[in-house]
Amino acid sequence: QVRFVESGGGLVQPGGSLRLSCSASGLTLGDYAIGWFRQAPGREREGVSCLSASDGSVYYADSVKGRFTVSKDNAKSTVYLQMNSLKPGDTALYYCAANLMRRRCQPGAPQHEYAYWGQGTQVTVST
């Protein structure tokens, strides 16, 4: 059974940092593009980043470019999202998921291509 579990969220002050983890079981991370998404209250879920399985390239949304960094530890079957210089606008429930149709990320790829959504981890940026 495939399962993704997100962790590492919490409450942080503006300008602070958090590292989120996305632990996968039941599949090989290297076989799928892995996306990070977030959903703030009252807003639609949006893509944050995507790690390609084909060449390791990473796509970032403009809103997080230069502040967020994705990495992967194949031995631990875990993908990380390092978030620096956090802003109140980053407050959201963060999810990871696997793209079953692509090994290379495509900006704007529809979310229905993704599966195995975890339960999410809450990030709150506030004073």
PDB file of C-alpha atoms in Angstrom:
ATOM      1  CA  GLN A   1       0.000   0.000   0.000  1.00  0.00           C
ATOM      2  CA  VAL A   2       1.378   3.387  -1.012  1.00  0.00           C
ATOM      3  CA  ARG A   3       1.420   6.049   1.644  1.00  0.00           C
ATOM      4  CA  PHE A   4       2.829   9.558   1.935  1.00  0.00           C
ATOM      5  CA  VAL A   5       3.235  11.174   5.347  1.00  0.00           C
ATOM      6  CA  GLU A   6       4.067  14.845   5.741  1.00  0.00           C
ATOM      7  CA  SER A   7       5.632  16.246   8.909  1.00  0.00           C
ATOM      8  CA  GLY A   8       7.664  19.159  10.196  1.00  0.00           C
ATOM      9  CA  GLY A   9       5.058  21.875  10.230  1.00  0.00           C
ATOM     10  CA  GLY A  10       4.522  24.266  13.104  1.00  0.00           C
ATOM     11  CA  LEU A  11       4.248  27.850  14.228  1.00  0.00           C
ATOM     12  CA  VAL A  12       7.070  30.157  13.219  1.00  0.00           C
ATOM     13  CA  GLN A  13       7.617  33.899  13.229  1.00  0.00           C
ATOM     14  CA  PRO A  14       7.966  35.842   9.980  1.00  0.00           C
ATOM     15  CA  GLY A  15      11.473  35.471   8.648  1.00  0.00           C
ATOM     16  CA  GLY A  16      11.889  32.082  10.270  1.00  0.00           C
ATOM     17  CA  SER A  17      12.520  28.666   8.746  1.00  0.00           C
ATOM     18  CA  LEU A  18      10.989  25.217   8.741  1.00  0.00           C
ATOM     19  CA  ARG A  19      11.873  21.959   7.043  1.00  0.00           C
ATOM     20  CA  LEU A  20       9.006  19.771   5.964  1.00  0.00           C
ATOM     21  CA  SER A  21       9.418  16.067   5.315  1.00  0.00           C
ATOM     22  CA  CYS A  22       7.454  13.848   2.955  1.00  0.00           C
ATOM     23  CA  SER A  23       8.058  10.199   3.779  1.00  0.00           C
ATOM     24  CA  ALA A  24       6.956   7.657   1.191  1.00  0.00           C
ATOM     25  CA  SER A  25       6.289   3.965   1.565  1.00  0.00           C
ATOM     26  CA  GLY A  26       5.111   1.413  -0.945  1.00  0.00           C
ATOM     27  CA  LEU A  27       6.729   3.045  -3.961  1.00  0.00           C
ATOM     28  CA  THR A  28      10.126   4.109  -5.252  1.00  0.00           C
ATOM     29  CA  LEU A  29      10.502   7.886  -5.145  1.00  0.00           C
ATOM     30  CA  GLY A  30      12.825   7.825  -8.111  1.00  0.00           C
ATOM     31  CA  ASP A  31      10.031   6.581 -10.348  1.00  0.00           C
ATOM     32  CA  TYR A  32       7.755   9.612  -9.981  1.00  0.00           C
ATOM     33  CA  ALA A  33       7.808  13.365 -10.034  1.00  0.00           C
ATOM     34  CA  ILE A  34       6.987  14.519  -6.502  1.00  0.00           C
ATOM     35  CA  GLY A  35       5.010  17.672  -5.902  1.00  0.00           C
ATOM     36  CA  TRP A  36       4.570  19.884  -2.868  1.00  0.00           C
ATOM     37  CA  PHE A  37       1.279  21.743  -2.577  1.00  0.00           C
ATOM     38  CA  ARG A  38      -0.383  23.993  -0.048  1.00  0.00           C
ATOM     39  CA  GLN A  39      -3.870  25.116   0.772  1.00  0.00           C
ATOM     40  CA  ALA A  40      -4.692  28.153   2.847  1.00  0.00           C
ATOM     41  CA  PRO A  41      -8.121  28.609   4.437  1.00  0.00           C
ATOM     42  CA  GLY A  42     -10.649  29.778   1.880  1.00  0.00           C
ATOM     43  CA  ARG A  43      -8.271  29.298  -1.018  1.00  0.00           C
ATOM     44  CA  GLU A  44      -7.692  26.623  -3.625  1.00  0.00           C
ATOM     45  CA  ARG A  45      -4.831  24.198  -3.290  1.00  0.00           C
ATOM     46  CA  GLU A  46      -1.819  25.465  -5.183  1.00  0.00           C
ATOM     47  CA  GLY A  47       1.421  23.943  -6.377  1.00  0.00           C
ATOM     48  CA  VAL A  48       4.554  25.012  -4.515  1.00  0.00           C
ATOM     49  CA  SER A  49       7.263  22.919  -6.122  1.00  0.00           C
ATOM     50  CA  CYS A  50       7.894  19.781  -8.105  1.00  0.00           C
ATOM     51  CA  LEU A  51      10.932  17.481  -8.099  1.00  0.00           C
ATOM     52  CA  SER A  52      11.468  15.637 -11.355  1.00  0.00           C
ATOM     53  CA  ALA A  53      12.404  11.986 -11.225  1.00  0.00           C
ATOM     54  CA  SER A  54      13.925  12.053 -14.705  1.00  0.00           C
ATOM     55  CA  ASP A  55      16.770  14.478 -14.036  1.00  0.00           C
ATOM     56  CA  GLY A  56      16.348  15.799 -10.511  1.00  0.00           C
ATOM     57  CA  SER A  57      15.370  19.251 -11.721  1.00  0.00           C
ATOM     58  CA  VAL A  58      13.043  21.246  -9.490  1.00  0.00           C
ATOM     59  CA  TYR A  59      10.272  23.654 -10.378  1.00  0.00           C
ATOM     60  CA  TYR A  60       9.261  26.351  -7.898  1.00  0.00           C
ATOM     61  CA  ALA A  61       6.236  28.593  -7.889  1.00  0.00           C
ATOM     62  CA  ASP A  62       7.147  32.252  -8.261  1.00  0.00           C
ATOM     63  CA  SER A  63       5.807  32.978  -4.782  1.00  0.00           C
ATOM     64  CA  VAL A  64       8.428  30.742  -3.139  1.00  0.00           C
ATOM     65  CA  LYS A  65      11.332  30.910  -5.601  1.00  0.00           C
ATOM     66  CA  GLY A  66      14.553  31.829  -3.831  1.00  0.00           C
ATOM     67  CA  ARG A  67      13.133  30.985  -0.400  1.00  0.00           C
ATOM     68  CA  PHE A  68      12.167  27.310  -0.629  1.00  0.00           C
ATOM     69  CA  THR A  69      14.436  24.415  -1.577  1.00  0.00           C
ATOM     70  CA  VAL A  70      13.523  20.814  -2.341  1.00  0.00           C
ATOM     71  CA  SER A  71      15.843  17.880  -1.699  1.00  0.00           C
ATOM     72  CA  LYS A  72      15.530  14.116  -1.571  1.00  0.00           C
ATOM     73  CA  ASP A  73      17.071  11.287   0.405  1.00  0.00           C
ATOM     74  CA  ASN A  74      16.478   8.088  -1.567  1.00  0.00           C
ATOM     75  CA  ALA A  75      17.792   5.898   1.236  1.00  0.00           C
ATOM     76  CA  LYS A  76      15.127   7.279   3.555  1.00  0.00           C
ATOM     77  CA  SER A  77      12.453   7.519   0.829  1.00  0.00           C
ATOM     78  CA  THR A  78      11.915  11.081   1.912  1.00  0.00           C
ATOM     79  CA  VAL A  79      11.555  14.389   0.106  1.00  0.00           C
ATOM     80  CA  TYR A  80      12.234  17.595   2.022  1.00  0.00           C
ATOM     81  CA  LEU A  81      10.984  21.135   1.605  1.00  0.00           C
ATOM     82  CA  GLN A  82      13.299  23.651   3.264  1.00  0.00           C
ATOM     83  CA  MET A  83      11.408  26.880   3.776  1.00  0.00           C
ATOM     84  CA  ASN A  84      13.334  30.033   4.641  1.00  0.00           C
ATOM     85  CA  SER A  85      12.329  33.676   5.028  1.00  0.00           C
ATOM     86  CA  LEU A  86       8.800  32.604   5.776  1.00  0.00           C
ATOM     87  CA  LYS A  87       5.990  35.096   5.373  1.00  0.00           C
ATOM     88  CA  PRO A  88       2.460  35.175   6.795  1.00  0.00           C
ATOM     89  CA  GLY A  89       1.252  34.417   3.264  1.00  0.00           C
ATOM     90  CA  ASP A  90       2.977  31.026   3.479  1.00  0.00           C
ATOM     91  CA  THR A  91       0.512  29.942   6.155  1.00  0.00           C
ATOM     92  CA  ALA A  92      -1.252  26.852   4.838  1.00  0.00           C
ATOM     93  CA  LEU A  93      -1.657  23.103   5.078  1.00  0.00           C
ATOM     94  CA  TYR A  94       1.199  21.604   3.075  1.00  0.00           C
ATOM     95  CA  TYR A  95       0.888  18.323   1.154  1.00  0.00           C
ATOM     96  CA  CYS A  96       3.080  16.117  -0.985  1.00  0.00           C
ATOM     97  CA  ALA A  97       1.941  13.778  -3.726  1.00  0.00           C
ATOM     98  CA  ALA A  98       3.281  11.694  -6.610  1.00  0.00           C
ATOM     99  CA  ASN A  99       2.575  12.454 -10.265  1.00  0.00           C
ATOM    100  CA  LEU A 100       1.533   9.150 -11.796  1.00  0.00           C
ATOM    101  CA  MET A 101       1.754  10.458 -15.364  1.00  0.00           C
ATOM    102  CA  ARG A 102       5.120  12.189 -15.473  1.00  0.00           C
ATOM    103  CA  ARG A 103       8.662  11.647 -14.342  1.00  0.00           C
ATOM    104  CA  ARG A 104       9.567  15.178 -15.381  1.00  0.00           C
ATOM    105  CA  CYS A 105       7.726  18.081 -13.806  1.00  0.00           C
ATOM    106  CA  GLN A 106       5.504  20.191 -16.003  1.00  0.00           C
ATOM    107  CA  PRO A 107       4.625  23.610 -14.545  1.00  0.00           C
ATOM    108  CA  GLY A 108       0.891  23.918 -14.375  1.00  0.00           C
ATOM    109  CA  ALA A 109       0.290  20.184 -14.638  1.00  0.00           C
ATOM    110  CA  PRO A 110      -3.233  19.470 -13.400  1.00  0.00           C
ATOM    111  CA  GLN A 111      -3.506  18.220  -9.869  1.00  0.00           C
ATOM    112  CA  HIS A 112      -5.577  15.228 -10.940  1.00  0.00           C
ATOM    113  CA  GLU A 113      -2.315  13.759 -12.260  1.00  0.00           C
ATOM    114  CA  TYR A 114      -1.161  13.461  -8.650  1.00  0.00           C
ATOM    115  CA  ALA A 115      -2.051  10.704  -6.242  1.00  0.00           C
ATOM    116  CA  TYR A 116      -1.230   9.322  -2.818  1.00  0.00           C
ATOM    117  CA  TRP A 117      -1.906  12.606  -1.089  1.00  0.00           C
ATOM    118  CA  GLY A 118      -0.844  12.670   2.543  1.00  0.00           C
ATOM    119  CA  GLN A 119      -2.809  14.195   5.400  1.00  0.00           C
ATOM    120  CA  GLY A 120      -0.796  17.384   5.255  1.00  0.00           C
ATOM    121  CA  THR A 121       1.223  19.316   7.809  1.00  0.00           C
ATOM    122  CA  GLN A 122       0.176  22.745   9.051  1.00  0.00           C
ATOM    123  CA  VAL A 123       2.513  25.697   8.685  1.00  0.00           C
ATOM    124  CA  THR A 124       1.561  28.899  10.473  1.00  0.00           C
ATOM    125  CA  VAL A 125       3.651  32.032  10.085  1.00  0.00           C
ATOM    126  CA  SER A 126       2.664  34.623  12.641  1.00  0.00           C
ATOM    127  CA  THR A 127       3.925  36.904  15.370  1.00  0.00           C
TER     128      THR A 127
END
